[in-house]
Each structure stands twice: as C-alpha cells, then as structure tokens.
Amino acid sequence: MGVALASAALVAPLKRHPPTIATYCSHSSLQIFHGARQEGYRTLGIAAGKPPRYYEAFPLARPDAFLSIPKLDQLPKYVSRLNREHAILVPHGSFVEYLGPERFAALPVPVFGNRAVLAWESDREKEREWLEGAGVQMPRRYETVDDIDGPAIVKYYGAKGGKGFILAKNKEALRDFRPTGPFVIQQYVLGTRYYIHFFYSPLSRDGYRVGPGSLELLGMDRRDEANIDELYKLGAQEELLAAGIRPTFVVTGNVPVVLRESLLPQVFDIGARIVERSIELFGGMVGPFCVEGIVTEELKFYVFEISTRIVAGTNVFPSGSSYADLVAPNLSMGRRMAIEISRAREQDRLREVLS
Ligand code: AMP
C-alpha cells in the first residue's frame, strides 16, 4: 500500500458505485470524456451557462450529461449533486484557473490526482523550490538588472499567456525598466521548446520504475504562441518596440513533436527527479504532468515550467502518439487516467490515486 491521499470516507462510495468522470467543458475535456467513455465510464460535463455546442460535432467525446451552472465559481454550491452522481473531478488548466486553485483544492468531491500539488504549481516561488530541490536545471534567476549577463526575460507575476513579459537582448536594454508590479527576471534560454507529457502511476510495478510506481512518457508537443512565433518576420526588436509592437506568448494551438532519441535519458531523469521530490514534499504527484523546457544547442534541457495536470497539448493525441503507441495501442492521456481509476478500483487502492 502506497501513500493514501484521500480519506477512506471520500472514496468509500466509489468502491460500491461506478464513478462518473466529470470535468469542466473546455481545455482538454473532449479527450477526457472520450478516454473515460472508452473505459466504460459515464461522463458529466460541467458548463458555465449553456453547454458549448461544439460537442454536438463530436459524438464519441460528448459527455453523457451536463451540469449547467451560472458561473464556474459557484461550483461549491453543487457539491451534493456531484457526490450523488459519484463524480470524480478531473482537473485541467481552465478548470483550476477559472475556479481558482484554492477553491478547487477545497471541494469536498473526489479529485483525480493529488490536489496538494496545485499549491506548488500555482506559486512560481514554490515551483522553483520544488524543481531546483529536485536537481533540475532551470533558467537562471537574476536578482537585479545589474546581474544580467545575456538575453533576459522579465515576467510579471500572474501574467496571463506571457502578455506582461518583456524580452531584453542584454542588461542595457533594461536600463529604463520601471516595474509596475511584482516580477522576476530570468535568463532567456535560446533553444527549442518541448512540452513533455508524462504520467506517473503509483500503482504500476513494471516499466520505468520511479518511487513506488512508474513513469510513462505519452507524448510531446510544442505550443504555437502568438505573436512571438511569427514576430521575426517583421524584423528587429527595437524597431518593433518603436512601432509599438510588444512580444506576447499567447497560446493559440499545439503541434506534435518528437525529441532526438539521445535526449530521452535526460528527460526521463528530469521526470523521475521531479516525481521523487514531489513524494518528499507533499506525498507525490499522481497522473498527468507536463515538463516544459528548452533544449539548447549544447543539448542541455532547461525546465522553465511544470504543469501538474493534463495539458492541452495532449489533445494532439486522442488515439496515441509516437510514444504512447509504444506503451499500449490507442492510448490518450484521457484514457490513461480512466485506466488508472479502473486499476485502483480493482486493487482497492482508490485512496492512492484520488484526493
Ligand atoms: P510561462 O508563462 O513561464 O509558461 O512562459 C510562457 C512562454 O514564454 C513559454 O512557452 C516560452 O515560449 C517563453 N519562456 C518562458 N520562460 C522562458 C525562458 N526562461 N527562456 C526562454 N523562453 C521562455
């Protein structure tokens, strides 16, 4: 028996009744519902207002039922309905962001994965403490503009989609920088971005062993980011700034990628260290997480961010990826979560995968 994340009382009804897989209708919900249905689960879509019409176009991913509420932040009022339906909530970026990480963490409804991780992910200071404590290479942090010794990126706290980011070629470019709120200055790592989709199973006893379970690599993507990805076509930064055009990193979509095979040992090592440290810090991370990093020309992998739940980049792979195909056929991240819930029910270990 591994770490118990959920109380016995929370999971008891789910042993007797088949659970309903529920999530907020956005982000990666199509894939979550599709994967749950493949494993025979009933699905419930939580919608703010009327359910989005696009589900009508995707019969294999349409939830069996909807819970329409006026606004997502009112979800705590609907807890008894969710529990009556034996719901297991699946967190994703928009669900946690729009409800708020604290409100999400406080819901008295079973959640897939360890909800304690949300506090570590949503706070950039705690995230750095975790990742650096794991021995993972991150972009350097500069305390002052004077410390900068190369290209740098200034990130305001809570900047959505990198909209408040400032890019600087060197410290001289930041001489006139007058902050308008709390911020961090980081080394701007020059290289190629990769978003690595891992799944950690505390139940598995085979495969790539980490801690009490094992680590699976199910896919990789790169995010399309407007307007930075195409900005180079317009020429030099100074001229752009003079023209009033500031770079932004608003995610508009995702593309599948694979990594040089010789880099796989490095990314598995990073994934394993992050999981091992999470076990020491807060009882472990369970299920999907995404390591977001940049590979330099020296083939060094710098991690600038971690997402501790399913990421939208997995939507590229509803029926397998270059990596998931080598684990099992037809395996999406959504389906993988449903499989973990089934295994946990069979082995009477739901408390280790739910919180
Ligand atoms: P974040 O909000 O930290 O996920 O960053 C948004 C985007 O900014 C990333 O997807 C990258 O394109 C870029 N970015 C963030 N930090 C760095 C960094 N230290 N070096 C280079 N690019 C970065």
CSV table of C-alpha atoms and ligand atoms in Angstrom, one decimal:
chain,number,residue,atom,x,y,z
A,1,MET,CA,0.0,0.0,0.0
A,2,GLY,CA,1.5,3.4,-1.0
A,3,VAL,CA,0.6,6.9,0.2
A,4,ALA,CA,-3.1,7.4,1.0
A,5,LEU,CA,-4.1,10.8,-0.4
A,6,ALA,CA,-7.8,10.6,0.1
A,7,SER,CA,-9.8,9.8,3.2
A,8,ALA,CA,-11.5,6.4,3.4
A,9,ALA,CA,-14.8,8.2,3.7
A,10,LEU,CA,-14.3,10.2,0.5
A,11,VAL,CA,-13.7,7.1,-1.7
A,12,ALA,CA,-16.0,4.6,0.1
A,13,PRO,CA,-19.0,5.3,-2.2
A,14,LEU,CA,-16.8,4.9,-5.3
A,15,LYS,CA,-16.0,1.3,-4.4
A,16,ARG,CA,-19.6,0.4,-4.4
A,17,HIS,CA,-20.9,2.6,-7.3
A,18,PRO,CA,-19.3,3.0,-10.7
A,19,PRO,CA,-17.9,6.6,-10.7
A,20,THR,CA,-18.8,9.3,-13.2
A,21,ILE,CA,-15.9,11.1,-14.7
A,22,ALA,CA,-16.6,14.9,-14.6
A,23,THR,CA,-14.7,17.9,-15.8
A,24,TYR,CA,-15.3,21.5,-16.9
A,25,CYS,CA,-16.3,21.8,-20.6
A,26,SER,CA,-13.1,23.4,-22.0
A,27,HIS,CA,-9.4,22.8,-22.5
A,28,SER,CA,-8.9,19.0,-22.8
A,29,SER,CA,-12.5,18.0,-21.9
A,30,LEU,CA,-13.1,16.3,-25.3
A,31,GLN,CA,-10.2,14.0,-24.8
A,32,ILE,CA,-11.1,13.3,-21.1
A,33,PHE,CA,-14.7,12.4,-21.9
A,34,HIS,CA,-13.6,10.3,-24.9
A,35,GLY,CA,-11.0,8.4,-22.9
A,36,ALA,CA,-13.4,7.8,-20.0
A,37,ARG,CA,-16.1,6.5,-22.4
A,38,GLN,CA,-13.6,4.1,-24.0
A,39,GLU,CA,-13.1,2.6,-20.5
A,40,GLY,CA,-16.9,2.4,-20.0
A,41,TYR,CA,-17.4,5.3,-17.6
A,42,ARG,CA,-20.4,7.6,-17.5
A,43,THR,CA,-19.3,11.2,-18.1
A,44,LEU,CA,-20.6,14.6,-16.9
A,45,GLY,CA,-19.7,17.9,-18.4
A,46,ILE,CA,-19.7,21.0,-16.1
A,47,ALA,CA,-20.7,24.0,-18.1
A,48,ALA,CA,-20.9,27.7,-17.2
A,49,GLY,CA,-24.1,28.7,-18.8
A,50,LYS,CA,-25.4,26.6,-21.7
A,51,PRO,CA,-23.2,23.6,-22.8
A,52,PRO,CA,-21.0,24.5,-25.7
A,53,ARG,CA,-22.5,23.5,-29.0
A,54,TYR,CA,-19.2,22.0,-30.4
A,55,TYR,CA,-19.8,18.8,-28.5
A,56,GLU,CA,-22.7,18.0,-31.0
A,57,ALA,CA,-20.0,17.7,-33.6
A,58,PHE,CA,-18.0,15.0,-31.7
A,59,PRO,CA,-20.3,12.1,-30.8
A,60,LEU,CA,-17.5,10.0,-29.3
A,61,ALA,CA,-16.4,12.7,-26.9
A,62,ARG,CA,-19.8,14.2,-25.9
A,63,PRO,CA,-20.5,13.8,-22.2
A,64,ASP,CA,-23.5,11.7,-21.2
A,65,ALA,CA,-24.9,14.5,-19.2
A,66,PHE,CA,-24.3,18.2,-18.4
A,67,LEU,CA,-24.3,20.1,-15.2
A,68,SER,CA,-25.1,23.7,-16.3
A,69,ILE,CA,-24.4,26.3,-13.6
A,70,PRO,CA,-24.5,30.1,-14.0
A,71,LYS,CA,-20.8,30.6,-13.3
A,72,LEU,CA,-18.0,28.2,-12.6
A,73,ASP,CA,-17.1,29.9,-9.3
A,74,GLN,CA,-20.5,28.7,-8.0
A,75,LEU,CA,-19.5,25.0,-8.3
A,76,PRO,CA,-19.1,24.6,-4.5
A,77,LYS,CA,-22.9,25.0,-4.3
A,78,TYR,CA,-23.3,21.9,-6.4
A,79,VAL,CA,-21.2,19.5,-4.4
A,80,SER,CA,-24.1,17.3,-3.3
A,81,ARG,CA,-25.2,16.8,-6.9
A,82,LEU,CA,-21.7,15.8,-7.8
A,83,ASN,CA,-21.4,13.4,-5.0
A,84,ARG,CA,-24.9,12.0,-5.7
A,85,GLU,CA,-23.5,11.2,-9.2
A,86,HIS,CA,-20.3,9.6,-7.7
A,87,ALA,CA,-18.3,12.1,-9.6
A,88,ILE,CA,-14.5,12.1,-9.9
A,89,LEU,CA,-13.4,15.5,-10.9
A,90,VAL,CA,-10.5,15.7,-13.4
A,91,PRO,CA,-8.6,18.9,-13.1
A,92,HIS,CA,-7.3,20.7,-16.2
A,93,GLY,CA,-5.8,24.2,-16.8
A,94,SER,CA,-9.0,26.1,-17.4
A,95,PHE,CA,-10.9,24.2,-14.6
A,96,VAL,CA,-8.4,25.1,-12.0
A,97,GLU,CA,-7.7,28.6,-13.3
A,98,TYR,CA,-11.3,29.8,-13.6
A,99,LEU,CA,-12.4,28.2,-10.3
A,100,GLY,CA,-9.3,29.3,-8.5
A,101,PRO,CA,-6.7,26.8,-7.2
A,102,GLU,CA,-7.7,27.3,-3.5
A,103,ARG,CA,-11.4,26.8,-4.2
A,104,PHE,CA,-10.7,23.8,-6.4
A,105,ALA,CA,-8.5,22.3,-3.6
A,106,ALA,CA,-11.2,22.8,-1.0
A,107,LEU,CA,-14.0,21.0,-3.0
A,108,PRO,CA,-15.3,18.0,-0.9
A,109,VAL,CA,-15.6,15.9,-4.0
A,110,PRO,CA,-13.0,13.2,-5.1
A,111,VAL,CA,-10.4,14.6,-7.5
A,112,PHE,CA,-8.1,12.5,-9.7
A,113,GLY,CA,-4.5,13.0,-8.6
A,114,ASN,CA,-3.1,14.7,-5.6
A,115,ARG,CA,-4.8,18.1,-5.2
A,116,ALA,CA,-2.0,19.3,-2.9
A,117,VAL,CA,0.1,19.7,-6.0
A,118,LEU,CA,-2.0,22.7,-7.1
A,119,ALA,CA,-0.5,24.9,-4.4
A,120,TRP,CA,3.0,24.1,-5.6
A,121,GLU,CA,2.3,24.7,-9.3
A,122,SER,CA,0.4,27.9,-9.0
A,123,ASP,CA,3.1,29.7,-7.0
A,124,ARG,CA,6.3,30.4,-9.0
A,125,GLU,CA,8.4,30.6,-5.8
A,126,LYS,CA,7.3,27.2,-4.6
A,127,GLU,CA,7.6,25.7,-8.1
A,128,ARG,CA,11.3,26.8,-8.2
A,129,GLU,CA,11.9,25.4,-4.7
A,130,TRP,CA,10.5,22.1,-5.8
A,131,LEU,CA,12.3,21.9,-9.2
A,132,GLU,CA,15.6,23.1,-8.0
A,133,GLY,CA,15.3,20.9,-4.9
A,134,ALA,CA,14.9,18.0,-7.4
A,135,GLY,CA,18.2,19.0,-9.0
A,136,VAL,CA,16.6,20.1,-12.3
A,137,GLN,CA,18.3,22.7,-14.4
A,138,MET,CA,16.2,25.9,-14.6
A,139,PRO,CA,16.8,29.2,-16.4
A,140,ARG,CA,19.0,31.3,-14.0
A,141,ARG,CA,17.2,34.0,-12.0
A,142,TYR,CA,18.7,37.5,-11.8
A,143,GLU,CA,18.0,39.5,-8.6
A,144,THR,CA,18.7,42.9,-10.2
A,145,VAL,CA,19.1,44.3,-13.7
A,146,ASP,CA,22.9,44.6,-13.0
A,147,ASP,CA,23.2,40.9,-12.5
A,148,ILE,CA,22.1,40.2,-16.1
A,149,ASP,CA,24.8,38.8,-18.3
A,150,GLY,CA,23.0,37.8,-21.5
A,151,PRO,CA,19.5,37.8,-23.0
A,152,ALA,CA,16.8,38.1,-20.3
A,153,ILE,CA,13.0,37.8,-19.9
A,154,VAL,CA,11.1,39.7,-17.3
A,155,LYS,CA,7.9,38.0,-16.1
A,156,TYR,CA,5.3,39.8,-14.1
A,157,TYR,CA,3.5,37.6,-11.5
A,158,GLY,CA,0.2,36.3,-12.8
A,159,ALA,CA,1.0,37.5,-16.4
A,160,LYS,CA,-1.6,35.5,-18.4
A,161,GLY,CA,-0.3,34.0,-21.6
A,162,GLY,CA,3.0,35.8,-21.2
A,163,LYS,CA,1.2,39.1,-22.0
A,164,GLY,CA,3.2,41.1,-19.4
A,165,PHE,CA,6.6,39.6,-20.4
A,166,ILE,CA,9.5,41.8,-21.5
A,167,LEU,CA,12.3,40.4,-23.7
A,168,ALA,CA,15.7,42.0,-23.5
A,169,LYS,CA,18.8,41.2,-25.5
A,170,ASN,CA,21.1,42.4,-22.6
A,171,LYS,CA,21.0,44.5,-19.4
A,172,GLU,CA,21.4,47.7,-21.3
A,173,ALA,CA,18.0,47.1,-22.9
A,174,LEU,CA,16.5,47.1,-19.4
A,175,ARG,CA,18.2,50.3,-18.2
A,176,ASP,CA,14.9,52.3,-18.4
A,177,PHE,CA,12.8,49.4,-16.9
A,178,ARG,CA,10.4,50.7,-14.3
A,179,PRO,CA,8.4,47.8,-12.8
A,180,THR,CA,4.7,48.2,-12.5
A,181,GLY,CA,4.2,45.2,-10.1
A,182,PRO,CA,6.0,42.1,-8.7
A,183,PHE,CA,8.2,40.4,-11.3
A,184,VAL,CA,11.1,38.0,-11.8
A,185,ILE,CA,14.0,38.4,-14.2
A,186,GLN,CA,15.2,35.1,-15.8
A,187,GLN,CA,17.9,34.1,-18.2
A,188,TYR,CA,16.3,33.9,-21.7
A,189,VAL,CA,17.3,30.4,-22.8
A,190,LEU,CA,18.0,30.2,-26.5
A,191,GLY,CA,17.0,26.9,-28.0
A,192,THR,CA,14.0,24.8,-29.0
A,193,ARG,CA,10.9,24.3,-26.8
A,194,TYR,CA,9.5,21.0,-25.9
A,195,TYR,CA,6.4,20.2,-23.7
A,196,ILE,CA,6.8,16.7,-22.4
A,197,HIS,CA,3.6,14.7,-21.4
A,198,PHE,CA,4.3,12.4,-18.5
A,199,PHE,CA,2.0,10.1,-16.5
A,200,TYR,CA,3.1,8.9,-13.1
A,201,SER,CA,1.3,5.8,-11.8
A,202,PRO,CA,1.8,4.9,-8.1
A,203,LEU,CA,0.1,1.6,-8.9
A,204,SER,CA,2.4,0.3,-11.7
A,205,ARG,CA,5.0,-2.2,-10.8
A,206,ASP,CA,6.7,-2.5,-14.2
A,207,GLY,CA,8.1,-0.1,-16.8
A,208,TYR,CA,10.4,2.8,-15.9
A,209,ARG,CA,10.3,2.5,-12.1
A,210,VAL,CA,10.3,5.7,-10.0
A,211,GLY,CA,9.5,5.7,-6.3
A,212,PRO,CA,6.8,3.1,-5.5
A,213,GLY,CA,5.4,3.2,-9.1
A,214,SER,CA,6.4,4.0,-12.6
A,215,LEU,CA,6.8,6.9,-15.0
A,216,GLU,CA,5.3,6.8,-18.6
A,217,LEU,CA,6.1,9.2,-21.4
A,218,LEU,CA,2.9,9.5,-23.5
A,219,GLY,CA,3.6,12.4,-25.9
A,220,MET,CA,5.2,15.7,-26.7
A,221,ASP,CA,4.1,18.9,-28.3
A,222,ARG,CA,5.2,22.4,-28.9
A,223,ARG,CA,2.9,25.4,-28.3
A,224,ASP,CA,2.1,27.8,-31.1
A,225,GLU,CA,2.4,31.2,-29.4
A,226,ALA,CA,1.1,34.5,-30.8
A,227,ASN,CA,2.6,36.8,-31.6
A,228,ILE,CA,6.2,35.8,-30.7
A,229,ASP,CA,6.3,32.8,-33.1
A,230,GLU,CA,5.9,34.8,-36.2
A,231,LEU,CA,7.3,38.1,-35.0
A,232,TYR,CA,10.8,37.5,-36.5
A,233,LYS,CA,9.2,38.0,-39.9
A,234,LEU,CA,8.8,41.7,-39.0
A,235,GLY,CA,12.5,42.3,-38.2
A,236,ALA,CA,14.4,43.6,-35.2
A,237,GLN,CA,13.0,44.0,-31.7
A,238,GLU,CA,14.0,47.7,-31.2
A,239,GLU,CA,12.3,48.7,-34.4
A,240,LEU,CA,9.2,46.7,-33.3
A,241,LEU,CA,9.1,48.4,-29.9
A,242,ALA,CA,9.5,51.8,-31.6
A,243,ALA,CA,6.5,50.8,-33.7
A,244,GLY,CA,4.5,49.9,-30.5
A,245,ILE,CA,4.6,46.1,-31.1
A,246,ARG,CA,5.4,44.1,-27.9
A,247,PRO,CA,6.0,40.4,-28.0
A,248,THR,CA,3.4,38.2,-26.4
A,249,PHE,CA,3.2,34.4,-25.8
A,250,VAL,CA,-0.5,33.7,-26.0
A,251,VAL,CA,-1.0,30.0,-26.8
A,252,THR,CA,-3.2,29.6,-29.9
A,253,GLY,CA,-2.6,25.9,-30.6
A,254,ASN,CA,-0.3,22.9,-30.4
A,255,VAL,CA,1.8,20.8,-32.7
A,256,PRO,CA,3.2,17.3,-32.2
A,257,VAL,CA,6.9,16.9,-31.9
A,258,VAL,CA,9.4,14.2,-31.1
A,259,LEU,CA,12.8,14.6,-29.4
A,260,ARG,CA,16.1,13.3,-30.6
A,261,GLU,CA,16.2,9.8,-29.1
A,262,SER,CA,19.5,10.5,-27.4
A,263,LEU,CA,17.8,13.2,-25.3
A,264,LEU,CA,15.3,10.7,-23.8
A,265,PRO,CA,17.7,9.7,-20.9
A,266,GLN,CA,17.8,13.3,-19.9
A,267,VAL,CA,14.1,13.9,-19.9
A,268,PHE,CA,13.3,10.6,-18.1
A,269,ASP,CA,15.9,11.6,-15.5
A,270,ILE,CA,14.2,15.1,-15.1
A,271,GLY,CA,10.7,13.5,-14.8
A,272,ALA,CA,11.9,11.0,-12.2
A,273,ARG,CA,13.6,13.6,-10.1
A,274,ILE,CA,10.5,15.8,-10.1
A,275,VAL,CA,8.3,12.9,-9.0
A,276,GLU,CA,10.7,11.8,-6.3
A,277,ARG,CA,10.9,15.3,-4.9
A,278,SER,CA,7.1,15.6,-5.0
A,279,ILE,CA,6.8,12.4,-2.9
A,280,GLU,CA,9.1,14.0,-0.2
A,281,LEU,CA,7.4,17.4,-0.4
A,282,PHE,CA,3.7,16.6,-0.5
A,283,GLY,CA,3.0,12.9,-0.8
A,284,GLY,CA,3.7,12.7,-4.6
A,285,MET,CA,2.2,13.7,-7.9
A,286,VAL,CA,-0.2,11.2,-9.4
A,287,GLY,CA,-1.3,11.1,-13.1
A,288,PRO,CA,-0.5,13.5,-15.8
A,289,PHE,CA,2.1,16.3,-15.6
A,290,CYS,CA,4.0,18.3,-18.2
A,291,VAL,CA,7.6,19.3,-18.1
A,292,GLU,CA,8.0,22.4,-20.2
A,293,GLY,CA,11.6,23.2,-21.3
A,294,ILE,CA,14.1,24.4,-23.8
A,295,VAL,CA,16.9,22.3,-25.4
A,296,THR,CA,20.0,24.4,-26.1
A,297,GLU,CA,22.5,23.8,-28.9
A,298,GLU,CA,24.6,22.1,-26.3
A,299,LEU,CA,21.7,19.7,-25.9
A,300,LYS,CA,21.0,20.7,-22.4
A,301,PHE,CA,17.4,20.7,-21.2
A,302,TYR,CA,16.3,23.7,-19.1
A,303,VAL,CA,12.9,23.5,-17.4
A,304,PHE,CA,11.1,26.8,-17.2
A,305,GLU,CA,7.7,25.5,-16.0
A,306,ILE,CA,5.8,22.5,-14.9
A,307,SER,CA,2.0,21.8,-15.2
A,308,THR,CA,0.8,19.3,-12.7
A,309,ARG,CA,-2.3,18.0,-14.5
A,310,ILE,CA,-3.4,17.2,-18.1
A,311,VAL,CA,-2.2,19.9,-20.5
A,312,ALA,CA,-4.0,20.9,-23.7
A,313,GLY,CA,-1.0,19.8,-25.8
A,314,THR,CA,-2.2,16.2,-25.2
A,315,ASN,CA,-5.2,17.0,-27.4
A,316,VAL,CA,-2.9,16.4,-30.3
A,317,PHE,CA,-3.0,12.7,-29.4
A,318,PRO,CA,-6.6,11.4,-28.9
A,319,SER,CA,-5.6,7.9,-30.1
A,320,GLY,CA,-1.9,7.5,-29.4
A,321,SER,CA,1.3,9.3,-30.1
A,322,SER,CA,4.9,8.4,-31.2
A,323,TYR,CA,5.5,7.5,-27.6
A,324,ALA,CA,2.1,6.3,-26.3
A,325,ASP,CA,1.9,3.8,-29.2
A,326,LEU,CA,4.9,2.1,-27.7
A,327,VAL,CA,3.1,1.7,-24.3
A,328,ALA,CA,-0.3,0.5,-25.5
A,329,PRO,CA,-2.4,0.9,-28.6
A,330,ASN,CA,-4.9,3.7,-28.8
A,331,LEU,CA,-3.8,5.4,-25.6
A,332,SER,CA,-4.6,9.0,-24.9
A,333,MET,CA,-3.9,10.8,-21.7
A,334,GLY,CA,-7.6,11.0,-21.1
A,335,ARG,CA,-7.9,7.2,-21.5
A,336,ARG,CA,-4.8,6.6,-19.3
A,337,MET,CA,-6.5,8.4,-16.4
A,338,ALA,CA,-9.6,6.3,-16.8
A,339,ILE,CA,-7.4,3.1,-16.9
A,340,GLU,CA,-5.7,4.2,-13.6
A,341,ILE,CA,-9.1,4.7,-11.9
A,342,SER,CA,-10.2,1.2,-13.1
A,343,ARG,CA,-7.0,-0.4,-11.8
A,344,ALA,CA,-7.3,1.4,-8.5
A,345,ARG,CA,-10.9,0.2,-8.1
A,346,GLU,CA,-9.9,-3.4,-8.9
A,347,GLN,CA,-7.0,-3.4,-6.4
A,348,ASP,CA,-8.9,-1.4,-3.8
A,349,ARG,CA,-6.4,1.4,-3.9
A,350,LEU,CA,-8.5,4.4,-4.9
A,351,ARG,CA,-7.1,6.4,-2.0
A,352,GLU,CA,-3.7,6.4,-3.7
A,353,VAL,CA,-4.9,8.0,-6.9
A,354,LEU,CA,-7.7,10.2,-5.7
A,355,SER,CA,-7.6,13.1,-3.2
B,1,AMP,P1,5.5,30.6,-19.0
B,1,AMP,O1,4.3,31.6,-18.6
B,1,AMP,O2,6.5,30.6,-17.9
B,1,AMP,O3,4.9,29.2,-19.3
B,1,AMP,O4,6.1,31.1,-20.3
B,1,AMP,C1,5.4,31.4,-21.5
B,1,AMP,C2,6.3,31.3,-22.7
B,1,AMP,O5,7.4,32.2,-22.6
B,1,AMP,C3,7.0,29.9,-22.9
B,1,AMP,O6,6.1,29.0,-23.5
B,1,AMP,C4,8.2,30.2,-23.6
B,1,AMP,O7,7.9,30.4,-25.0
B,1,AMP,C5,8.6,31.6,-23.1
B,1,AMP,N1,9.6,31.5,-22.0
B,1,AMP,C6,9.3,31.5,-20.6
B,1,AMP,N2,10.4,31.5,-19.9
B,1,AMP,C7,11.5,31.4,-20.8
B,1,AMP,C8,12.9,31.4,-20.6
B,1,AMP,N3,13.5,31.5,-19.4
B,1,AMP,N4,13.6,31.4,-21.7
B,1,AMP,C9,13.1,31.4,-23.0
B,1,AMP,N5,11.7,31.5,-23.2
B,1,AMP,C10,10.9,31.5,-22.1
